Amino acid sequence: MFDPANTPDLRRNHIVPTEKPQAIQTISTPQDVIITLISSKAPPAKAQPEHIAELRDLGLLKKTRTGLKLEPYTTSKVLDDLAVAGAISALAAYQSALSDTPPSYFRLTAINNAIKTLNTKNAANLLQGAYLDYQFHQELIATSKNASATTAYDNAIKPALWLHGAKFFEISDASHSVSEHDRLISALEKRDALRARDTIAYHFEYAIRVLRKGAIRKEFAYPINSELAAASGG
């Protein structure tokens, strides 16, 4: 469990960001639109232009000469892409911890804290939680200051991977995920490269096991539309 009393003093360690950190992003497209899209095999019949733009940015849709198409995310693709993301993340965590100039983990901590504020008893929060989690891992890559790793990650790994993967991720596993995030941040701040690398590697291995089991059992974690409407206040 995250204990603020044990959080290192970032100012004392001289790793306060010198520039205003990038804002934490949220999804503006209605959740029922995205959940229906993820569970179907066709682009949304009705969606606002700004929603279409966001769906493309998230990697859920692509524009072709014949119109909008769904980006294919089979279970095998989700698992394979997560394995790639895990490999790049392990390298990034190791290099981040060993950086000559300690990076700021201010935004990494802020994103993890945002995930903690979500009501984990409400399955409707899976979507926003998945997008926050994507940003957490993207920020980890950025702290490595490895331009090649950042480019490879951004080209291969899209938010859509997290949004599709979360459909098999039980909401009860959220607390386990943020606890691992806490351990990762602690290792990074202590400049313990091996522990940081191993923590993030295990984090992805665990997620892949959970998703594989959920896919085999066909346990769809996102709420259906009626459940989503009923839970929208949570």
PDB file of C-alpha atoms in Angstrom:
ATOM      1  CA  MET A   1       0.000   0.000   0.000  1.00  0.00           C
ATOM      2  CA  PHE A   2       1.250   3.445  -0.896  1.00  0.00           C
ATOM      3  CA  ASP A   3       2.365   5.357   2.206  1.00  0.00           C
ATOM      4  CA  PRO A   4       2.873   9.104   1.598  1.00  0.00           C
ATOM      5  CA  ALA A   5       4.940   9.313   4.765  1.00  0.00           C
ATOM      6  CA  ASN A   6       7.565   7.101   3.160  1.00  0.00           C
ATOM      7  CA  THR A   7       7.675   8.970  -0.131  1.00  0.00           C
ATOM      8  CA  PRO A   8      11.176  10.397  -0.743  1.00  0.00           C
ATOM      9  CA  ASP A   9      11.490  14.180  -0.615  1.00  0.00           C
ATOM     10  CA  LEU A  10      11.927  15.020  -4.290  1.00  0.00           C
ATOM     11  CA  ARG A  11      13.284  18.477  -3.535  1.00  0.00           C
ATOM     12  CA  ARG A  12      15.914  17.100  -1.194  1.00  0.00           C
ATOM     13  CA  ASN A  13      17.057  14.727  -3.930  1.00  0.00           C
ATOM     14  CA  HIS A  14      17.216  17.582  -6.454  1.00  0.00           C
ATOM     15  CA  ILE A  15      14.982  15.873  -8.981  1.00  0.00           C
ATOM     16  CA  VAL A  16      12.118  18.346  -9.067  1.00  0.00           C
ATOM     17  CA  PRO A  17      11.230  18.959 -12.739  1.00  0.00           C
ATOM     18  CA  THR A  18      12.623  22.221 -14.063  1.00  0.00           C
ATOM     19  CA  GLU A  19       9.801  22.438 -16.595  1.00  0.00           C
ATOM     20  CA  LYS A  20       6.074  22.076 -16.101  1.00  0.00           C
ATOM     21  CA  PRO A  21       5.333  18.355 -16.542  1.00  0.00           C
ATOM     22  CA  GLN A  22       3.054  17.246 -19.336  1.00  0.00           C
ATOM     23  CA  ALA A  23      -0.563  17.156 -18.205  1.00  0.00           C
ATOM     24  CA  ILE A  24      -2.153  13.807 -17.438  1.00  0.00           C
ATOM     25  CA  GLN A  25      -4.605  12.967 -20.220  1.00  0.00           C
ATOM     26  CA  THR A  26      -8.122  11.586 -19.907  1.00  0.00           C
ATOM     27  CA  ILE A  27     -10.422  10.151 -22.557  1.00  0.00           C
ATOM     28  CA  SER A  28     -13.238  12.476 -23.625  1.00  0.00           C
ATOM     29  CA  THR A  29     -15.091  10.091 -25.935  1.00  0.00           C
ATOM     30  CA  PRO A  30     -18.065   8.541 -24.076  1.00  0.00           C
ATOM     31  CA  GLN A  31     -17.082   5.234 -22.519  1.00  0.00           C
ATOM     32  CA  ASP A  32     -20.007   3.360 -24.053  1.00  0.00           C
ATOM     33  CA  VAL A  33     -18.767   4.338 -27.540  1.00  0.00           C
ATOM     34  CA  ILE A  34     -15.302   2.958 -26.869  1.00  0.00           C
ATOM     35  CA  ILE A  35     -16.481  -0.167 -25.069  1.00  0.00           C
ATOM     36  CA  THR A  36     -18.917  -0.947 -27.886  1.00  0.00           C
ATOM     37  CA  LEU A  37     -16.114  -0.376 -30.388  1.00  0.00           C
ATOM     38  CA  ILE A  38     -13.734  -2.709 -28.535  1.00  0.00           C
ATOM     39  CA  SER A  39     -16.357  -5.432 -28.285  1.00  0.00           C
ATOM     40  CA  SER A  40     -17.467  -5.182 -31.930  1.00  0.00           C
ATOM     41  CA  LYS A  41     -15.861  -5.698 -35.310  1.00  0.00           C
ATOM     42  CA  ALA A  42     -17.057  -2.536 -37.011  1.00  0.00           C
ATOM     43  CA  PRO A  43     -16.367   1.207 -36.683  1.00  0.00           C
ATOM     44  CA  PRO A  44     -18.971   3.198 -34.729  1.00  0.00           C
ATOM     45  CA  ALA A  45     -22.028   3.956 -36.824  1.00  0.00           C
ATOM     46  CA  LYS A  46     -22.502   7.302 -35.119  1.00  0.00           C
ATOM     47  CA  ALA A  47     -19.746   9.354 -33.521  1.00  0.00           C
ATOM     48  CA  GLN A  48     -18.865  13.000 -33.327  1.00  0.00           C
ATOM     49  CA  PRO A  49     -15.907  14.177 -35.464  1.00  0.00           C
ATOM     50  CA  GLU A  50     -13.884  15.004 -32.348  1.00  0.00           C
ATOM     51  CA  HIS A  51     -14.513  11.497 -31.064  1.00  0.00           C
ATOM     52  CA  ILE A  52     -13.326   9.993 -34.344  1.00  0.00           C
ATOM     53  CA  ALA A  53     -10.117  12.031 -34.073  1.00  0.00           C
ATOM     54  CA  GLU A  54      -9.535  10.799 -30.531  1.00  0.00           C
ATOM     55  CA  LEU A  55     -10.286   7.191 -31.456  1.00  0.00           C
ATOM     56  CA  ARG A  56      -7.639   7.463 -34.167  1.00  0.00           C
ATOM     57  CA  ASP A  57      -5.146   9.013 -31.736  1.00  0.00           C
ATOM     58  CA  LEU A  58      -5.796   6.168 -29.313  1.00  0.00           C
ATOM     59  CA  GLY A  59      -4.988   3.672 -32.068  1.00  0.00           C
ATOM     60  CA  LEU A  60      -8.476   2.156 -32.123  1.00  0.00           C
ATOM     61  CA  LEU A  61      -9.346   3.347 -35.634  1.00  0.00           C
ATOM     62  CA  LYS A  62      -7.373   4.001 -38.785  1.00  0.00           C
ATOM     63  CA  LYS A  63      -8.327   5.937 -41.877  1.00  0.00           C
ATOM     64  CA  THR A  64      -8.114   4.124 -45.211  1.00  0.00           C
ATOM     65  CA  ARG A  65      -9.078   4.987 -48.770  1.00  0.00           C
ATOM     66  CA  THR A  66     -12.414   3.251 -48.229  1.00  0.00           C
ATOM     67  CA  GLY A  67     -13.169   4.834 -44.876  1.00  0.00           C
ATOM     68  CA  LEU A  68     -12.548   4.140 -41.200  1.00  0.00           C
ATOM     69  CA  LYS A  69     -11.367   0.696 -40.184  1.00  0.00           C
ATOM     70  CA  LEU A  70     -10.859  -0.941 -36.838  1.00  0.00           C
ATOM     71  CA  GLU A  71      -7.262  -1.589 -35.875  1.00  0.00           C
ATOM     72  CA  PRO A  72      -7.117  -5.371 -35.400  1.00  0.00           C
ATOM     73  CA  TYR A  73      -6.322  -6.354 -31.820  1.00  0.00           C
ATOM     74  CA  THR A  74      -6.607 -10.096 -31.483  1.00  0.00           C
ATOM     75  CA  THR A  75      -5.763 -11.731 -28.180  1.00  0.00           C
ATOM     76  CA  SER A  76      -2.460 -12.963 -29.604  1.00  0.00           C
ATOM     77  CA  LYS A  77      -1.566  -9.451 -30.784  1.00  0.00           C
ATOM     78  CA  VAL A  78      -2.370  -7.996 -27.356  1.00  0.00           C
ATOM     79  CA  LEU A  79      -0.170 -10.580 -25.634  1.00  0.00           C
ATOM     80  CA  ASP A  80       2.662 -10.202 -28.159  1.00  0.00           C
ATOM     81  CA  ASP A  81       2.611  -6.404 -27.989  1.00  0.00           C
ATOM     82  CA  LEU A  82       2.591  -6.482 -24.185  1.00  0.00           C
ATOM     83  CA  ALA A  83       5.678  -8.697 -24.275  1.00  0.00           C
ATOM     84  CA  VAL A  84       7.413  -6.138 -26.511  1.00  0.00           C
ATOM     85  CA  ALA A  85       6.300  -3.288 -24.222  1.00  0.00           C
ATOM     86  CA  GLY A  86       7.640  -5.204 -21.233  1.00  0.00           C
ATOM     87  CA  ALA A  87      11.041  -5.759 -22.842  1.00  0.00           C
ATOM     88  CA  ILE A  88      11.436  -2.070 -23.734  1.00  0.00           C
ATOM     89  CA  SER A  89      10.186  -1.045 -20.293  1.00  0.00           C
ATOM     90  CA  ALA A  90      12.703  -3.270 -18.508  1.00  0.00           C
ATOM     91  CA  LEU A  91      15.534  -1.667 -20.471  1.00  0.00           C
ATOM     92  CA  ALA A  92      14.131   1.805 -19.777  1.00  0.00           C
ATOM     93  CA  ALA A  93      13.784   1.192 -16.047  1.00  0.00           C
ATOM     94  CA  TYR A  94      17.369  -0.051 -15.827  1.00  0.00           C
ATOM     95  CA  GLN A  95      18.759   2.915 -17.760  1.00  0.00           C
ATOM     96  CA  SER A  96      16.575   5.421 -15.913  1.00  0.00           C
ATOM     97  CA  ALA A  97      17.877   4.272 -12.542  1.00  0.00           C
ATOM     98  CA  LEU A  98      21.491   4.528 -13.762  1.00  0.00           C
ATOM     99  CA  SER A  99      21.148   7.928 -15.423  1.00  0.00           C
ATOM    100  CA  ASP A 100      24.039  10.294 -14.683  1.00  0.00           C
ATOM    101  CA  THR A 101      21.509  13.003 -13.891  1.00  0.00           C
ATOM    102  CA  PRO A 102      18.652  11.509 -11.847  1.00  0.00           C
ATOM    103  CA  PRO A 103      15.404  12.024 -13.771  1.00  0.00           C
ATOM    104  CA  SER A 104      12.320  13.491 -12.167  1.00  0.00           C
ATOM    105  CA  TYR A 105       9.731  10.888 -11.234  1.00  0.00           C
ATOM    106  CA  PHE A 106       7.225  13.599 -10.373  1.00  0.00           C
ATOM    107  CA  ARG A 107       4.874  12.832 -13.288  1.00  0.00           C
ATOM    108  CA  LEU A 108       5.280   9.067 -12.884  1.00  0.00           C
ATOM    109  CA  THR A 109       4.129   9.383  -9.267  1.00  0.00           C
ATOM    110  CA  ALA A 110       1.314  11.774 -10.212  1.00  0.00           C
ATOM    111  CA  ILE A 111      -0.095   9.350 -12.784  1.00  0.00           C
ATOM    112  CA  ASN A 112       0.055   6.473 -10.315  1.00  0.00           C
ATOM    113  CA  ASN A 113      -1.720   8.610  -7.717  1.00  0.00           C
ATOM    114  CA  ALA A 114      -4.417   9.397 -10.295  1.00  0.00           C
ATOM    115  CA  ILE A 115      -4.967   5.671 -10.822  1.00  0.00           C
ATOM    116  CA  LYS A 116      -5.335   5.230  -7.056  1.00  0.00           C
ATOM    117  CA  THR A 117      -8.149   7.769  -6.915  1.00  0.00           C
ATOM    118  CA  LEU A 118     -10.343   5.675  -9.218  1.00  0.00           C
ATOM    119  CA  ASN A 119     -13.142   3.730  -7.606  1.00  0.00           C
ATOM    120  CA  THR A 120     -11.945   0.158  -8.098  1.00  0.00           C
ATOM    121  CA  LYS A 121     -15.431  -1.202  -7.289  1.00  0.00           C
ATOM    122  CA  ASN A 122     -16.792   0.371 -10.460  1.00  0.00           C
ATOM    123  CA  ALA A 123     -15.981  -1.538 -13.646  1.00  0.00           C
ATOM    124  CA  ALA A 124     -16.714   1.597 -15.675  1.00  0.00           C
ATOM    125  CA  ASN A 125     -13.410   2.965 -14.386  1.00  0.00           C
ATOM    126  CA  LEU A 126     -11.451   0.249 -16.185  1.00  0.00           C
ATOM    127  CA  LEU A 127     -11.301   2.363 -19.321  1.00  0.00           C
ATOM    128  CA  GLN A 128      -9.859   5.505 -17.744  1.00  0.00           C
ATOM    129  CA  GLY A 129      -7.617   3.370 -15.540  1.00  0.00           C
ATOM    130  CA  ALA A 130      -6.226   1.577 -18.580  1.00  0.00           C
ATOM    131  CA  TYR A 131      -5.443   4.890 -20.294  1.00  0.00           C
ATOM    132  CA  LEU A 132      -3.742   6.238 -17.177  1.00  0.00           C
ATOM    133  CA  ASP A 133      -1.726   3.040 -16.954  1.00  0.00           C
ATOM    134  CA  TYR A 134      -0.628   3.465 -20.574  1.00  0.00           C
ATOM    135  CA  GLN A 135       0.599   6.975 -19.734  1.00  0.00           C
ATOM    136  CA  PHE A 136       2.457   5.656 -16.688  1.00  0.00           C
ATOM    137  CA  HIS A 137       4.434   3.213 -18.803  1.00  0.00           C
ATOM    138  CA  GLN A 138       5.000   5.762 -21.552  1.00  0.00           C
ATOM    139  CA  GLU A 139       6.405   8.165 -18.949  1.00  0.00           C
ATOM    140  CA  LEU A 140       8.716   5.438 -17.632  1.00  0.00           C
ATOM    141  CA  ILE A 141      10.216   5.098 -21.107  1.00  0.00           C
ATOM    142  CA  ALA A 142      10.702   8.870 -21.283  1.00  0.00           C
ATOM    143  CA  THR A 143      12.655   8.924 -18.002  1.00  0.00           C
ATOM    144  CA  SER A 144      15.271   6.620 -19.543  1.00  0.00           C
ATOM    145  CA  LYS A 145      16.273   9.423 -21.942  1.00  0.00           C
ATOM    146  CA  ASN A 146      16.861   6.696 -24.524  1.00  0.00           C
ATOM    147  CA  ALA A 147      15.590   8.228 -27.765  1.00  0.00           C
ATOM    148  CA  SER A 148      15.707   4.909 -29.630  1.00  0.00           C
ATOM    149  CA  ALA A 149      13.639   3.154 -26.952  1.00  0.00           C
ATOM    150  CA  THR A 150      11.148   6.036 -26.913  1.00  0.00           C
ATOM    151  CA  THR A 151      10.747   5.962 -30.695  1.00  0.00           C
ATOM    152  CA  ALA A 152      10.396   2.180 -30.812  1.00  0.00           C
ATOM    153  CA  TYR A 153       7.841   2.238 -28.016  1.00  0.00           C
ATOM    154  CA  ASP A 154       5.742   5.069 -29.445  1.00  0.00           C
ATOM    155  CA  ASN A 155       5.709   3.449 -32.893  1.00  0.00           C
ATOM    156  CA  ALA A 156       4.789  -0.032 -31.711  1.00  0.00           C
ATOM    157  CA  ILE A 157       2.734   0.521 -28.574  1.00  0.00           C
ATOM    158  CA  LYS A 158      -0.528   2.468 -28.716  1.00  0.00           C
ATOM    159  CA  PRO A 159      -3.108   3.261 -26.032  1.00  0.00           C
ATOM    160  CA  ALA A 160      -5.413   0.842 -27.850  1.00  0.00           C
ATOM    161  CA  LEU A 161      -3.254  -2.029 -26.569  1.00  0.00           C
ATOM    162  CA  TRP A 162      -4.090  -1.096 -22.982  1.00  0.00           C
ATOM    163  CA  LEU A 163      -7.766  -0.465 -23.760  1.00  0.00           C
ATOM    164  CA  HIS A 164      -8.167  -3.849 -25.458  1.00  0.00           C
ATOM    165  CA  GLY A 165      -6.077  -5.647 -22.853  1.00  0.00           C
ATOM    166  CA  ALA A 166      -8.096  -4.233 -19.968  1.00  0.00           C
ATOM    167  CA  LYS A 167     -11.238  -5.972 -21.184  1.00  0.00           C
ATOM    168  CA  PHE A 168      -9.782  -9.160 -19.677  1.00  0.00           C
ATOM    169  CA  PHE A 169      -8.291  -7.436 -16.635  1.00  0.00           C
ATOM    170  CA  GLU A 170     -10.302  -7.722 -13.448  1.00  0.00           C
ATOM    171  CA  ILE A 171     -10.945  -4.414 -11.685  1.00  0.00           C
ATOM    172  CA  SER A 172      -9.806  -6.071  -8.443  1.00  0.00           C
ATOM    173  CA  ASP A 173      -6.311  -6.376  -9.933  1.00  0.00           C
ATOM    174  CA  ALA A 174      -5.948  -2.585 -10.012  1.00  0.00           C
ATOM    175  CA  SER A 175      -4.621  -2.413  -6.449  1.00  0.00           C
ATOM    176  CA  HIS A 176      -2.015  -5.053  -7.308  1.00  0.00           C
ATOM    177  CA  SER A 177      -0.918  -3.009 -10.309  1.00  0.00           C
ATOM    178  CA  VAL A 178      -0.483   0.272  -8.426  1.00  0.00           C
ATOM    179  CA  SER A 179       1.416  -1.506  -5.648  1.00  0.00           C
ATOM    180  CA  GLU A 180       3.877  -2.702  -8.273  1.00  0.00           C
ATOM    181  CA  HIS A 181       4.076   0.836  -9.604  1.00  0.00           C
ATOM    182  CA  ASP A 182       4.954   1.996  -6.085  1.00  0.00           C
ATOM    183  CA  ARG A 183       7.740  -0.569  -5.840  1.00  0.00           C
ATOM    184  CA  LEU A 184       9.065   0.481  -9.236  1.00  0.00           C
ATOM    185  CA  ILE A 185       9.126   4.174  -8.314  1.00  0.00           C
ATOM    186  CA  SER A 186      10.847   3.353  -5.025  1.00  0.00           C
ATOM    187  CA  ALA A 187      13.554   1.370  -6.829  1.00  0.00           C
ATOM    188  CA  LEU A 188      14.051   4.153  -9.376  1.00  0.00           C
ATOM    189  CA  GLU A 189      14.391   6.823  -6.699  1.00  0.00           C
ATOM    190  CA  LYS A 190      16.915   4.654  -4.859  1.00  0.00           C
ATOM    191  CA  ARG A 191      18.774   4.185  -8.174  1.00  0.00           C
ATOM    192  CA  ASP A 192      18.487   0.427  -7.758  1.00  0.00           C
ATOM    193  CA  ALA A 193      18.673  -0.501 -11.438  1.00  0.00           C
ATOM    194  CA  LEU A 194      18.383  -4.265 -11.036  1.00  0.00           C
ATOM    195  CA  ARG A 195      15.358  -4.044  -8.759  1.00  0.00           C
ATOM    196  CA  ALA A 196      13.694  -1.507 -11.072  1.00  0.00           C
ATOM    197  CA  ARG A 197      14.283  -3.721 -14.097  1.00  0.00           C
ATOM    198  CA  ASP A 198      13.043  -6.867 -12.350  1.00  0.00           C
ATOM    199  CA  THR A 199       9.998  -5.110 -10.889  1.00  0.00           C
ATOM    200  CA  ILE A 200       8.740  -3.874 -14.242  1.00  0.00           C
ATOM    201  CA  ALA A 201       9.548  -7.199 -15.919  1.00  0.00           C
ATOM    202  CA  TYR A 202       7.442  -9.043 -13.336  1.00  0.00           C
ATOM    203  CA  HIS A 203       4.717  -6.413 -13.698  1.00  0.00           C
ATOM    204  CA  PHE A 204       4.303  -7.206 -17.384  1.00  0.00           C
ATOM    205  CA  GLU A 205       4.670 -10.967 -16.901  1.00  0.00           C
ATOM    206  CA  TYR A 206       1.876 -10.895 -14.321  1.00  0.00           C
ATOM    207  CA  ALA A 207      -0.382  -8.808 -16.581  1.00  0.00           C
ATOM    208  CA  ILE A 208       0.180 -11.188 -19.494  1.00  0.00           C
ATOM    209  CA  ARG A 209      -0.749 -14.181 -17.324  1.00  0.00           C
ATOM    210  CA  VAL A 210      -3.926 -12.466 -16.123  1.00  0.00           C
ATOM    211  CA  LEU A 211      -4.966 -11.473 -19.643  1.00  0.00           C
ATOM    212  CA  ARG A 212      -4.245 -14.906 -21.063  1.00  0.00           C
ATOM    213  CA  LYS A 213      -6.422 -16.565 -18.403  1.00  0.00           C
ATOM    214  CA  GLY A 214      -9.209 -14.055 -18.934  1.00  0.00           C
ATOM    215  CA  ALA A 215      -9.113 -14.556 -22.693  1.00  0.00           C
ATOM    216  CA  ILE A 216      -9.261 -18.337 -22.366  1.00  0.00           C
ATOM    217  CA  ARG A 217     -12.252 -18.075 -20.038  1.00  0.00           C
ATOM    218  CA  LYS A 218     -13.782 -15.327 -22.200  1.00  0.00           C
ATOM    219  CA  GLU A 219     -14.285 -13.193 -19.101  1.00  0.00           C
ATOM    220  CA  PHE A 220     -15.143  -9.775 -20.493  1.00  0.00           C
ATOM    221  CA  ALA A 221     -14.402  -7.274 -17.724  1.00  0.00           C
ATOM    222  CA  TYR A 222     -15.826  -4.114 -19.288  1.00  0.00           C
ATOM    223  CA  PRO A 223     -19.469  -3.523 -18.309  1.00  0.00           C
ATOM    224  CA  ILE A 224     -22.099  -3.929 -20.997  1.00  0.00           C
ATOM    225  CA  ASN A 225     -24.007  -0.780 -21.939  1.00  0.00           C
ATOM    226  CA  SER A 226     -26.798  -1.215 -19.365  1.00  0.00           C
ATOM    227  CA  GLU A 227     -24.281  -1.815 -16.595  1.00  0.00           C
ATOM    228  CA  LEU A 228     -22.214   1.147 -17.755  1.00  0.00           C
ATOM    229  CA  ALA A 229     -25.211   3.465 -17.600  1.00  0.00           C
ATOM    230  CA  ALA A 230     -26.131   2.230 -14.127  1.00  0.00           C
ATOM    231  CA  ALA A 231     -22.572   2.643 -12.883  1.00  0.00           C
ATOM    232  CA  SER A 232     -21.835   5.991 -14.458  1.00  0.00           C
ATOM    233  CA  GLY A 233     -22.015   7.801 -11.154  1.00  0.00           C
ATOM    234  CA  GLY A 234     -19.298   5.645  -9.530  1.00  0.00           C
TER     235      GLY A 234
END
